Short mmCIF file of C-alpha atoms in Angstrom, two decimals:
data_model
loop_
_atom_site.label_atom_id
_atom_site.label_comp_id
_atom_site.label_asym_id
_atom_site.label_seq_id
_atom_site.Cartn_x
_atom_site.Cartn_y
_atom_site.Cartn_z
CA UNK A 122 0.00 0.00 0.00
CA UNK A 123 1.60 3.45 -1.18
CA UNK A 124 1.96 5.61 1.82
CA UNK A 125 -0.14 8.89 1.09
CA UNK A 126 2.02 11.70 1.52
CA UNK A 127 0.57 14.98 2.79
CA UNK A 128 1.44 18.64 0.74
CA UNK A 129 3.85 20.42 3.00
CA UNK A 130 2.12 23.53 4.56
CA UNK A 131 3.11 26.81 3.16
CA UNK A 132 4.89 29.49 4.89
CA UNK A 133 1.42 31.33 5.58
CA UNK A 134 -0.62 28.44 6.08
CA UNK A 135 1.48 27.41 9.03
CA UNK A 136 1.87 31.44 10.16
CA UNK A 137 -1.71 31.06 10.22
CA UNK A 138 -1.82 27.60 11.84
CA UNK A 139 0.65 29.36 14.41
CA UNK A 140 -1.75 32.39 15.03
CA UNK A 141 -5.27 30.11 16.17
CA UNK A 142 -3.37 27.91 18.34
CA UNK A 143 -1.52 30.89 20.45
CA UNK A 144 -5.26 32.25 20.06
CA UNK A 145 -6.91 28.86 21.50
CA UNK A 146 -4.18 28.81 24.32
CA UNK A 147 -4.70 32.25 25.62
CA UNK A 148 -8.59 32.00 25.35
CA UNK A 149 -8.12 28.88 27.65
CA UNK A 150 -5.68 30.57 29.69
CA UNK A 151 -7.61 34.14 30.20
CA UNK A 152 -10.91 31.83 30.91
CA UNK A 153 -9.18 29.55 33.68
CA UNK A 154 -7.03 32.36 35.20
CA UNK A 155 -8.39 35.68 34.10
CA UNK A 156 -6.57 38.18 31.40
CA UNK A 157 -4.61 39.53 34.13
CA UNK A 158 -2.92 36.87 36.03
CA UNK A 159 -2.10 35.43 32.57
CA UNK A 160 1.51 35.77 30.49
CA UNK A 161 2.86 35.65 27.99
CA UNK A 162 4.90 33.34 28.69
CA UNK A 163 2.45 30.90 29.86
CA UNK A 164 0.40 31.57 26.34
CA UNK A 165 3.09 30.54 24.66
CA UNK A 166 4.13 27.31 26.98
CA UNK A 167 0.67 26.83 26.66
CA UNK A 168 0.65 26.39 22.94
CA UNK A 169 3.93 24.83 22.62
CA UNK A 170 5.97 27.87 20.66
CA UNK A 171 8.32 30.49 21.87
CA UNK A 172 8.26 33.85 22.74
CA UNK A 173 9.39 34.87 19.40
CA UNK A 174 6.24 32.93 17.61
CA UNK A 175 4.04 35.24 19.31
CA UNK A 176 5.29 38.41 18.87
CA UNK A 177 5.67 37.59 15.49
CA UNK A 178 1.91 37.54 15.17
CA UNK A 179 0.82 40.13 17.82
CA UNK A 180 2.28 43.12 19.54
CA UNK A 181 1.09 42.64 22.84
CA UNK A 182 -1.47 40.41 25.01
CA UNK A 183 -4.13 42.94 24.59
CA UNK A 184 -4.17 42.45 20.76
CA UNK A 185 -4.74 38.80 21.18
CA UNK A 186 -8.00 39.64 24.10
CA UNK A 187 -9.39 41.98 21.09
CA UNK A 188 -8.96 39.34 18.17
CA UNK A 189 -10.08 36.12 20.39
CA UNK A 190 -13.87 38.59 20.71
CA UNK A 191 -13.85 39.97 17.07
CA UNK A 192 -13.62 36.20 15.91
CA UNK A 193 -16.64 35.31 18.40
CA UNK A 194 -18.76 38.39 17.28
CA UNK A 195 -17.90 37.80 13.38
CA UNK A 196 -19.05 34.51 14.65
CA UNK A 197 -22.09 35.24 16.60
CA UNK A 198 -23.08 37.72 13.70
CA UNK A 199 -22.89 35.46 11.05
CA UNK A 200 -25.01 32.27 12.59
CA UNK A 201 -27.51 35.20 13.50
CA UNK A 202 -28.00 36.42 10.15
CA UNK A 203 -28.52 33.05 9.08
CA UNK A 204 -31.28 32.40 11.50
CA UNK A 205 -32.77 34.62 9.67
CA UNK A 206 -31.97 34.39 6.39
CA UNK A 207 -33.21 30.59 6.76
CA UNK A 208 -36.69 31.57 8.25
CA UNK A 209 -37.35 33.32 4.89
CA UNK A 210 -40.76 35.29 5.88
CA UNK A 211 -41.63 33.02 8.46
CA UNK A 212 -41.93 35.36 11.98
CA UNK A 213 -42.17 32.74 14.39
CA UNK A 214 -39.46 29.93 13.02
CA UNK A 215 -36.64 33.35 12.96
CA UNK A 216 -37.82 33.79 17.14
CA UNK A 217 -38.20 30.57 17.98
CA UNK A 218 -34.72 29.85 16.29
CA UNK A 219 -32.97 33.18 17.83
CA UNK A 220 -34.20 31.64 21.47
CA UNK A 221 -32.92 28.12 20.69
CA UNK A 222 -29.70 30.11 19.64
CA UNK A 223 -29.57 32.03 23.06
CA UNK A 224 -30.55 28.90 24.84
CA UNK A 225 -27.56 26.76 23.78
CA UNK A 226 -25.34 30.10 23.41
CA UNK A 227 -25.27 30.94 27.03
CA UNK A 228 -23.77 27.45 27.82
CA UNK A 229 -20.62 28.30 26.68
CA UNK A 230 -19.11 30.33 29.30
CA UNK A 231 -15.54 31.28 27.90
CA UNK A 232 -16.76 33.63 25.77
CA UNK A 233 -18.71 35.73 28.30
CA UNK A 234 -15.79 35.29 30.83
CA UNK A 235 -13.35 36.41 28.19
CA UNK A 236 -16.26 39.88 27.76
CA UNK A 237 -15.97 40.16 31.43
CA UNK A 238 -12.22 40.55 31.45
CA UNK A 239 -12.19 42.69 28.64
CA UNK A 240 -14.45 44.82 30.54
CA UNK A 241 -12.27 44.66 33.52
CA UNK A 242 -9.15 45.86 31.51
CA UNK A 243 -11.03 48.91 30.20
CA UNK A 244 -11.78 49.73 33.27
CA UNK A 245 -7.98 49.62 34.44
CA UNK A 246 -6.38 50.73 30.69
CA UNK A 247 -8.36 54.11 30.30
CA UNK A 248 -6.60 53.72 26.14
CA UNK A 249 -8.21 50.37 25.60
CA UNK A 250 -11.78 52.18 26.62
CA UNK A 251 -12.25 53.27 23.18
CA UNK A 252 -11.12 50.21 21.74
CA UNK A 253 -13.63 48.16 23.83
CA UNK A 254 -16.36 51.00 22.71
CA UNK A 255 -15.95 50.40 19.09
CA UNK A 256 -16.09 46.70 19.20
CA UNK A 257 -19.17 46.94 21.58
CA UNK A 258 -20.82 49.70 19.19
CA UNK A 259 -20.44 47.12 16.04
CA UNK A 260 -22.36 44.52 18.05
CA UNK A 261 -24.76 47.06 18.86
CA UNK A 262 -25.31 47.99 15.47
CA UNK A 263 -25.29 44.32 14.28
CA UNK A 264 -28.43 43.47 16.83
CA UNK A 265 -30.35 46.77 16.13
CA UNK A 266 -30.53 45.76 12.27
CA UNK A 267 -31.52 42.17 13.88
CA UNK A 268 -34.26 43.87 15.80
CA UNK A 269 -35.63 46.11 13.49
CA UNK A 270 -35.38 43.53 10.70
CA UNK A 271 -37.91 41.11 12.89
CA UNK A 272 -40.18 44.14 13.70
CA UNK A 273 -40.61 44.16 9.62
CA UNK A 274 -40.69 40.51 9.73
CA UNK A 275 -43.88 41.07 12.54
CA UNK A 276 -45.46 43.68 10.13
CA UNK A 277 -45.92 46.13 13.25
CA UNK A 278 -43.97 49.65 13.80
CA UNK A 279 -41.31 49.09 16.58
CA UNK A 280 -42.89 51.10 19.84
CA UNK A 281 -39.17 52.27 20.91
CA UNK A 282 -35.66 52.85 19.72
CA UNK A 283 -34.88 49.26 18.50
CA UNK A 284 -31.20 49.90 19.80
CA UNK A 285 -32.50 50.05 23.00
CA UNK A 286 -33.61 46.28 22.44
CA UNK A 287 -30.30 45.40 20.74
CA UNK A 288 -28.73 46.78 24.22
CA UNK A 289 -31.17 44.32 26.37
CA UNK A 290 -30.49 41.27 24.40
CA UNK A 291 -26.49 42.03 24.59
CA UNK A 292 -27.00 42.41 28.60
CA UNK A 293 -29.58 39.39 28.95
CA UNK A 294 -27.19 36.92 27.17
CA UNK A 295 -24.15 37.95 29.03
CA UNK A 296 -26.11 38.03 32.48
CA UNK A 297 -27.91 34.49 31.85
CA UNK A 298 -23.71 32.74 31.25
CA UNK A 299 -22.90 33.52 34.16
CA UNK A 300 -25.90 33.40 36.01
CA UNK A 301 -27.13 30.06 35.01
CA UNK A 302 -23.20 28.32 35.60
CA UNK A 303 -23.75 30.04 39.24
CA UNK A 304 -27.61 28.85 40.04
CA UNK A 305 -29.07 25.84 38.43
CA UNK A 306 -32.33 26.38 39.24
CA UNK A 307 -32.26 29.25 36.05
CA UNK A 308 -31.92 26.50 33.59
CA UNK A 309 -35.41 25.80 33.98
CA UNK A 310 -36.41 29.56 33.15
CA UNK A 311 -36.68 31.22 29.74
CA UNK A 312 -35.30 34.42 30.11
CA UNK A 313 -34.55 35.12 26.47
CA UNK A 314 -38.07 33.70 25.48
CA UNK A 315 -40.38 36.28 27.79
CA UNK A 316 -38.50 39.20 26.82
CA UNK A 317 -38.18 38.35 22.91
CA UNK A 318 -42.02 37.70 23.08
CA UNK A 319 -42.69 40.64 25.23
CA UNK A 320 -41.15 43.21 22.98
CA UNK A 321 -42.89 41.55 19.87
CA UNK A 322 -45.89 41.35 21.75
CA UNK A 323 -46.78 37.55 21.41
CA UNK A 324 -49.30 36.36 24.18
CA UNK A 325 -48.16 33.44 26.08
CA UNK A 326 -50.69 30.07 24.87
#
């Protein structure tokens, strides 16, 4: 039997390869230990490379906290959109398929830890504040369209400012991480449900 032999990588594939896994180790690290109490170092150890493989791909540990959440909000964005785009003009399969998102969403916790230390580092870093602000105002933006997309969808004028909604979803899922890893007993609520069907005003059956 010939032995298959696999292409060698190119120069940017394995830059590239290089990049995600100093990315995966430092979104494991920053989850288990928090952004500040990790290194450098450790990322690195972590993902098997040197110090010199990661400063060849970022400048500083704060560049790889802002890339780890732009890929999970191009991410969230994306499988959002195509919630939507799937339900064609069907109301109630793009809701009901934006709370089933939420629902299995808020299990993962890294991601909400990792927009928890972010938040922490603004707070410390007054020149990552407007950093933080941009990427927060694109996700904004991103759920307003959402919002006033399904309000079209509904066939009924939106009653408020729809980013006002966009801002209450963003808060809900981030509250419900944490607070359903802290208190079981949530797991049996529906928080994203009763507020997605209060706003679209959809009587309970």
């Amino acid at each position: 039997m010939v032995k298959e032999i696999k292409p060698r990588k190119t120069r940017l594939e394995s830059q590239q390869e290089t990049r995600q896994n100093l990315l995966e180790a430092a979104l494991m690290l920053f989850t288990e230990l928090g952004y500040e109490t990790t290194s450098i170092r450790g990322i690195c150890d972590k993902a098997g490379y040197s110090q010199g493989a990661f400063y060849s791909n970022f400048n500083n540990k704060s560049e790889v906290l802002l890339e780890l959440l732009e890929q999970y909000k191009s991410f969230e964005a994306n499988s959002r959109k195509q919630l939507i785009d799937d339900a064609g003009d069907n109301f109630e399969k793009a809701l009901n398929d934006m709370i089933l998102w939420f629902e299995r969403n808020d299990q993962n916790i890294s991601h909400t830890i990792l927009l928890l230390e972010m938040q922490l580092h603004a707070l410390r870093h007054p020149e990552f504040v407007k950093i933080y602000n941009n990427l927060m105002d694109e996700q904004k933006s991103f759920y307003t369209k959402l919002v006033q997309h399904l309000f079209t969808m509904r066939n009924i004028e939106p009653p408020f400012d729809c980013s006002i909604v966009a801002e209450g979803l963003m808060a809900l899922g981030a509250n419900e991480a944490i607070a359903r890893r802290l208190n079981p007993k949530r797991k049996k609520q529906n928080p994203f449900s009763a507020y997605l069907k209060l706003i679209f005003r959809i009587e309970e059956k």
